[in-house]
XYZ file of C-alpha atoms in Angstrom:
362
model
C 11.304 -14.920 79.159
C 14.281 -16.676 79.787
C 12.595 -20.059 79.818
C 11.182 -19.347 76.543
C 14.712 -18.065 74.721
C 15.934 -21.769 76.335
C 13.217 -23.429 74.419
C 13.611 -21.676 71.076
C 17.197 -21.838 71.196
C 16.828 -25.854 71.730
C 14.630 -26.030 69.008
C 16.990 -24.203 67.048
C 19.954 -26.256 68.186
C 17.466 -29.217 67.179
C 17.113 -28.327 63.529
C 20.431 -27.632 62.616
C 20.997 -31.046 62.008
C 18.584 -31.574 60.084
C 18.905 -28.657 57.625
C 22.756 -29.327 57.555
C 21.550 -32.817 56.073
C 19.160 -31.067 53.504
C 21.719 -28.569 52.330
C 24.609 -31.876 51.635
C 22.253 -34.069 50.339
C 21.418 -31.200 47.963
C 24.933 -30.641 47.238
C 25.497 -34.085 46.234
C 26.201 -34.664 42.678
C 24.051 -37.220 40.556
C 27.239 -39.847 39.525
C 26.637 -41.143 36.226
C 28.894 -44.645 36.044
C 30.343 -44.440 32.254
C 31.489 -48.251 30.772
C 34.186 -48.081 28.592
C 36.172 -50.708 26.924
C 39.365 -48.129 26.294
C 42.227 -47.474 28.288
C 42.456 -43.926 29.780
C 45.576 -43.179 27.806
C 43.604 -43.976 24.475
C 42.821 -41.126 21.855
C 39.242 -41.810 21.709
C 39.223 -40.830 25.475
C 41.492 -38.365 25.964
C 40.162 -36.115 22.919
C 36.862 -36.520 22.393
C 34.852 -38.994 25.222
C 36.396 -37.070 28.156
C 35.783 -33.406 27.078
C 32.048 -34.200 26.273
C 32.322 -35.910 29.899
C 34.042 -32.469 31.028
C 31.850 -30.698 29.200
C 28.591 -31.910 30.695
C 29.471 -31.899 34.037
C 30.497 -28.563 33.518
C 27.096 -27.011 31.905
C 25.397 -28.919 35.059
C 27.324 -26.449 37.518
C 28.862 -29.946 38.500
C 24.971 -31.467 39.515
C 26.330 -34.351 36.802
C 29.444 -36.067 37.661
C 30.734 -38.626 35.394
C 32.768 -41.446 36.846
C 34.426 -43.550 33.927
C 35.567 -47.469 34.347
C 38.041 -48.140 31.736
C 39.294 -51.352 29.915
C 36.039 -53.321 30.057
C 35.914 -53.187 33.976
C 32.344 -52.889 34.162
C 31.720 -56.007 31.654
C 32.911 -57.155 28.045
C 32.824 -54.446 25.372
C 30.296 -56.827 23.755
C 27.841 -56.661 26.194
C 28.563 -52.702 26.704
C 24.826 -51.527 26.187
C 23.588 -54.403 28.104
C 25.745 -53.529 31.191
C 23.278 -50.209 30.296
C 20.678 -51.840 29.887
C 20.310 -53.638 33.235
C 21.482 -51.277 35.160
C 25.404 -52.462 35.839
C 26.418 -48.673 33.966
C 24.757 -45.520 33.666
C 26.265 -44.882 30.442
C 28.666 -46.931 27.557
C 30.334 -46.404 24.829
C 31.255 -49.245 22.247
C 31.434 -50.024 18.593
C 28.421 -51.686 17.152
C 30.461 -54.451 15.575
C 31.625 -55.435 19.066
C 28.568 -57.215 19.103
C 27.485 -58.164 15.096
C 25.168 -60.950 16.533
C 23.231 -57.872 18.533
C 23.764 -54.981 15.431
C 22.870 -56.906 12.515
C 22.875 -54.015 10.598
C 24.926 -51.604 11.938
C 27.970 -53.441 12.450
C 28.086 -54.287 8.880
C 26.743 -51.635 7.016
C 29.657 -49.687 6.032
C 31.177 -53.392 4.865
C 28.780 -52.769 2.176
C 30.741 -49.749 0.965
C 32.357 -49.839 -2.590
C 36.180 -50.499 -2.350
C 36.622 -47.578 -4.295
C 34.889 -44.865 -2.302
C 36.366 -43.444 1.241
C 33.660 -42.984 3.518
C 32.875 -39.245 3.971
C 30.760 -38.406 6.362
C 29.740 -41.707 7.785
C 27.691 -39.754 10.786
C 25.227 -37.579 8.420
C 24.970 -40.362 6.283
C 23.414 -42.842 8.888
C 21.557 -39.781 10.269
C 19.534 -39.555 6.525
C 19.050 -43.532 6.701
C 17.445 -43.318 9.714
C 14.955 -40.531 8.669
C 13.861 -42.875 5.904
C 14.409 -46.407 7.890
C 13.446 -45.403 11.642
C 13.047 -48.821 12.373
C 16.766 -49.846 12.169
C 17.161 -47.608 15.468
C 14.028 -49.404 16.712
C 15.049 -52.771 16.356
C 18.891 -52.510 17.653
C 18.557 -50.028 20.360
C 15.838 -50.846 22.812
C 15.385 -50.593 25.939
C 17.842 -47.543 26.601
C 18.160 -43.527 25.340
C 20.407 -43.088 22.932
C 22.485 -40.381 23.667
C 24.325 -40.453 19.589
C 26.347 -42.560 17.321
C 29.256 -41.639 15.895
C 31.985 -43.161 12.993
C 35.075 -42.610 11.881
C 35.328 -40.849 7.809
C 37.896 -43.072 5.922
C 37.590 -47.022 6.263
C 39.909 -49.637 7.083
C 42.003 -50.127 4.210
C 44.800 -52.450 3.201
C 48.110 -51.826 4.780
C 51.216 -54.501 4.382
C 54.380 -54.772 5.609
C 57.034 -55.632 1.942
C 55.321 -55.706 -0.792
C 52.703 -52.728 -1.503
C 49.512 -53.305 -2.994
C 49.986 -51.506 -6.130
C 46.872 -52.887 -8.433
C 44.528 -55.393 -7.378
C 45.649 -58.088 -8.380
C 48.605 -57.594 -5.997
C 45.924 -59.100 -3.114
C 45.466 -61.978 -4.445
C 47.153 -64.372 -1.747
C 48.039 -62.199 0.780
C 47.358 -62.931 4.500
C 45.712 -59.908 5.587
C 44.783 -60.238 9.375
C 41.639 -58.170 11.265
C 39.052 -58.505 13.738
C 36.020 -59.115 13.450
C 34.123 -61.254 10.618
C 31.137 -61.090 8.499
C 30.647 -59.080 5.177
C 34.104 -57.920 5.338
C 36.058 -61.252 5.485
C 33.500 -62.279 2.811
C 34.618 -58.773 0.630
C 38.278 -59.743 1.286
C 37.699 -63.152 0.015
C 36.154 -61.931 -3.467
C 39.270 -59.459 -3.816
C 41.144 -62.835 -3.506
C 43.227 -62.437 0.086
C 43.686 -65.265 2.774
C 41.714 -63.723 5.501
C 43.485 -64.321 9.230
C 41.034 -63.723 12.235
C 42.654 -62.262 14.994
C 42.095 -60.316 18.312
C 43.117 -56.656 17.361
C 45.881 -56.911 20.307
C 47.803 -59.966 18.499
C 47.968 -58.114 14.710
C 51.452 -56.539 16.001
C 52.933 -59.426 16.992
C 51.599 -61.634 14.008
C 53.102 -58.902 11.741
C 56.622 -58.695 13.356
C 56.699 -62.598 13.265
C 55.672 -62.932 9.839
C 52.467 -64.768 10.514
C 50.416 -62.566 8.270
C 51.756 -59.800 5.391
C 49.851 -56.837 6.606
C 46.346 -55.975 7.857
C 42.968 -54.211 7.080
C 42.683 -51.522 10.042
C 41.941 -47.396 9.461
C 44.717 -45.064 10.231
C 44.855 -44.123 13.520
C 46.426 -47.776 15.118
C 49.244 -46.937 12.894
C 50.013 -44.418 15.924
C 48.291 -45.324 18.862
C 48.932 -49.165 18.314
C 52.598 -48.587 16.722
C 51.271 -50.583 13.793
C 53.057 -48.032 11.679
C 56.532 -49.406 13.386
C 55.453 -52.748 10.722
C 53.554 -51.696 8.220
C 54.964 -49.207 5.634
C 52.541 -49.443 2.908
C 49.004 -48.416 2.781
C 46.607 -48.661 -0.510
C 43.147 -46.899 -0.669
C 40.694 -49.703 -0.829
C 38.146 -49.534 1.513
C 36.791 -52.926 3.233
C 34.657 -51.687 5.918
C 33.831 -48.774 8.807
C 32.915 -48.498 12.071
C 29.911 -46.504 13.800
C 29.858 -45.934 17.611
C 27.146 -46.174 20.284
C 26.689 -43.824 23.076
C 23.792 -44.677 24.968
C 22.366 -43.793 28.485
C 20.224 -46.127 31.059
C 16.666 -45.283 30.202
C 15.267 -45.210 34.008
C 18.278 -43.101 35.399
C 17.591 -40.804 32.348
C 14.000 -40.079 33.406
C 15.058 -39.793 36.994
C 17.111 -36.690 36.181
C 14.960 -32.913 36.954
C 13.787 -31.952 33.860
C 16.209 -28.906 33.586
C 19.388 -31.800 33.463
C 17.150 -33.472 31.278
C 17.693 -30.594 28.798
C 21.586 -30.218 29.433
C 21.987 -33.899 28.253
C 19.411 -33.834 25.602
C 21.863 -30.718 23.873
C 24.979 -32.662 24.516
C 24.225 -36.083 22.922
C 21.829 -34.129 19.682
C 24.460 -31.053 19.126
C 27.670 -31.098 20.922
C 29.017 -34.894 21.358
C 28.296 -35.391 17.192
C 29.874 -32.332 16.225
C 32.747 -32.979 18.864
C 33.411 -36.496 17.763
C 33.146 -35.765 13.635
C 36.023 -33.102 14.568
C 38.065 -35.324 16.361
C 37.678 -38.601 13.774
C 38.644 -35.984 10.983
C 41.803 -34.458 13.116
C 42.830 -38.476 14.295
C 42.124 -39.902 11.209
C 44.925 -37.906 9.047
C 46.738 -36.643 11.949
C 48.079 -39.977 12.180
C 48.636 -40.796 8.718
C 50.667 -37.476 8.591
C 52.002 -38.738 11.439
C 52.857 -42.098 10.035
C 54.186 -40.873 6.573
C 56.648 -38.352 8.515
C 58.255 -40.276 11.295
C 57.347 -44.111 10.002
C 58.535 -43.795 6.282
C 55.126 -45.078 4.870
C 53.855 -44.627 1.924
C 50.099 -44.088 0.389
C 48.725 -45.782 -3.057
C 45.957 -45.700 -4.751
C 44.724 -48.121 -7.586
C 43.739 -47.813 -11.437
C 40.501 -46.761 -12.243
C 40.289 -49.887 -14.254
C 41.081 -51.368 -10.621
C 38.462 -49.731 -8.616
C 35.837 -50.480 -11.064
C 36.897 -54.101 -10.714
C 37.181 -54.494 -7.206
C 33.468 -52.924 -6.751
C 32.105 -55.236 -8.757
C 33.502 -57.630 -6.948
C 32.154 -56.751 -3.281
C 29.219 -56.018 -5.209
C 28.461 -59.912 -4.672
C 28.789 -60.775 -0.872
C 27.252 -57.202 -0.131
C 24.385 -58.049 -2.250
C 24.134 -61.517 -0.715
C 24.258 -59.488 3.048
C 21.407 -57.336 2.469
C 19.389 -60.209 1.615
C 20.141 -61.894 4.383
C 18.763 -58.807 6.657
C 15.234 -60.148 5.887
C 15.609 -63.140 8.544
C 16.607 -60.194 10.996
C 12.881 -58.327 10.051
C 14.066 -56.073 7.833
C 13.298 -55.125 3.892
C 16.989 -56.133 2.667
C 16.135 -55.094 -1.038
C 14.885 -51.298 0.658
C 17.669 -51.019 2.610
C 20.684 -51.724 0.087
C 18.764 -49.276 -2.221
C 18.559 -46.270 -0.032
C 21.995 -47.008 1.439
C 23.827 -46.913 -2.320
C 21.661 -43.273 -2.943
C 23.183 -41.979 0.321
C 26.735 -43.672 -0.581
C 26.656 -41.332 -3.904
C 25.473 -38.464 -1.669
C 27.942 -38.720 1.094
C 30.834 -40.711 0.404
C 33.671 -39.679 -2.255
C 36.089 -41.636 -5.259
C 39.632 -41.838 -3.648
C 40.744 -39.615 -5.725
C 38.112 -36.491 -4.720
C 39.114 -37.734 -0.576
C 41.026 -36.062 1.749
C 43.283 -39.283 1.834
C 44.552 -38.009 -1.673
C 46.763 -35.366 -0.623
C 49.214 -37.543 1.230
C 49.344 -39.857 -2.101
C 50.641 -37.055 -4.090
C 53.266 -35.425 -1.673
C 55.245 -39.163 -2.001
């Protein structure tokens, strides 16, 4: 008896490790690496990327844990979805027009906005392009899941330093500095501005130094950037917008049990695009309110006479853009004609914005 309670209890004793291995290894969360070209302390983060992170580690009873590397430490935000796409991040998050040579179409799209419209809602109104041109998703995002896009509701818009932009005319001349390039510098150029190319960390400085008279940027740097501490006049003119990637390594995606697989399918189809269309509308005029208030700026819009003008004349390089999407694969002339029926649909005349309201109260 006793030498078979020895024996058992040795076996037990035997085991232990063993399950004690099988119960941590089950314990250990599934780290996701997230690429971000944003410092931690930026809006973006703080209020919208890192709650959705919070959020779906959260409805994963912590099974997901997401482990962010900020400021392009994982690779240049250009190259964010192929850091995803090779396997260097798990997930990214980047601008498309980080990368126009890669996004063909969606870092220019909203470029082909008319000056006189603010943008709406940017999000539903790529969602309703997509259900009736599925291969623009096709052809730019391969080879990983898309988890959702998202874009900001106003568009950059013309913001100077002295002199305010009071009718259009007042542009012609004026060194207006912004990153990036494309259909926007070309829409600048027919509204008659000298268009400066600059990283979007040197606009400050070239302001303050008198390098350039103002910039074309949306409203939130005028706060997080203290670009509002140099520019003091802003005039409703929209050049161009911005849409958002948020995308997910494919393999590590179908690795996940099917039950996770469900917890991130509902965050990135319901809860990241409703979270980030709430926090682009709170940013957005939160810091133009913000701006107005403590800055001293001041919000114009043009003549109708103006507006009708200036459209007609961005009508030209945008025209000229969507024909130039056929060398890319796609059917420019389809394209430009579905995207100005979902402009009328989605985005609205100055006037008829939200951006309105802070004209009036000067």
């Amino acid at each position: 008896m006793k030498r078979t309670l020895l024996t058992l209890t040795l076996a037990a004793a035997l085991c232990l490790p063993a399950l004690f291995a099988q119960k941590s290894a089950a314990e250990e969360p599934i780290v996701l690496t997230f690429n971000l070209g944003m410092p931690p302390i930026h809006q973006r983060w703080v209020n919208a990327i890192k709650p959705w992170c919070d959020e779906l580690e959260k409805r994963s009873n912590g099974r997901i844990k997401i482990e962010p590397y900020f400021a392009n430490a994982l690779g240049k935000r250009s190259d964010a979805m192929d850091s995803v796409r090779t396997g260097i991040a798990d997930l990214a998050e980047a601008p498309f027009s980080s990368n126009p040579g890669a996004f063909p179409f969606h870092s220019q799209i909203f470029s082909a906005a008319n000056p006189s419209m603010a943008l709406g809602n940017a999000y539903e109104m790529l969602s309703d392009f997509y259900k009736a041109h599925p291969e623009v998703l096709k052809k730019e995002i391969k080879g990983v899941k898309l988890m959702f896009i998202h874009a900001y509701p106003v568009g950059d818009c013309v913001m100077t330093k002295s002199a305010p932009i009071l009718k259009l005319d007042d542009i012609k001349g004026k060194k207006l500095g912004f990153e990036g390039g494309g259909l926007r510098f070309e829409t600048m150029q027919a509204l008659g501005a000298s268009v400066v190319g600059m990283n979007m960390s040197d606009l400050y400085q070239a302001m303050q130094g008198g390098i350039i008279d103002g910039i074309v940027m949306d409203f939130d740097p005028l706060i997080s950037r203290r670009y509002g501490e140099e520019v003091k006049h802003v005039t409703l003119l929209n050049i161009t917008g911005t849409a958002f990637y948020v995308v997910m390594n494919q393999e590590r995606y179908d690795s996940l049990p099917d039950d996770l697989k469900a917890i991130v399918d509902d965050m990135s189809q319901n809860y990241g695009p409703n979270l980030l269309e709430k926090f682009w509308a709170e940013n957005v005029y939160g810091s133009l309110d913000k701006w107005i208030k403590e800055m001293g700026g001041t919000v114009y819009v043009l003549s109708d006479e103006d507006y009708a003008r200036a459209d007609k004349l961005a009508a030209v390089p945008a025209q000229a853009w969507f024909k130039s999407l056929d060398k890319a694969g796609y059917r420019g002339a389809e394209l430009e004609k579905t995207f100005h029926q979902l402009e009328a649909k989605y985005f609205t005349p100055w006037r008829q914005s939200e951006a309105y309201r802070y004209v009036k109260q000067q």
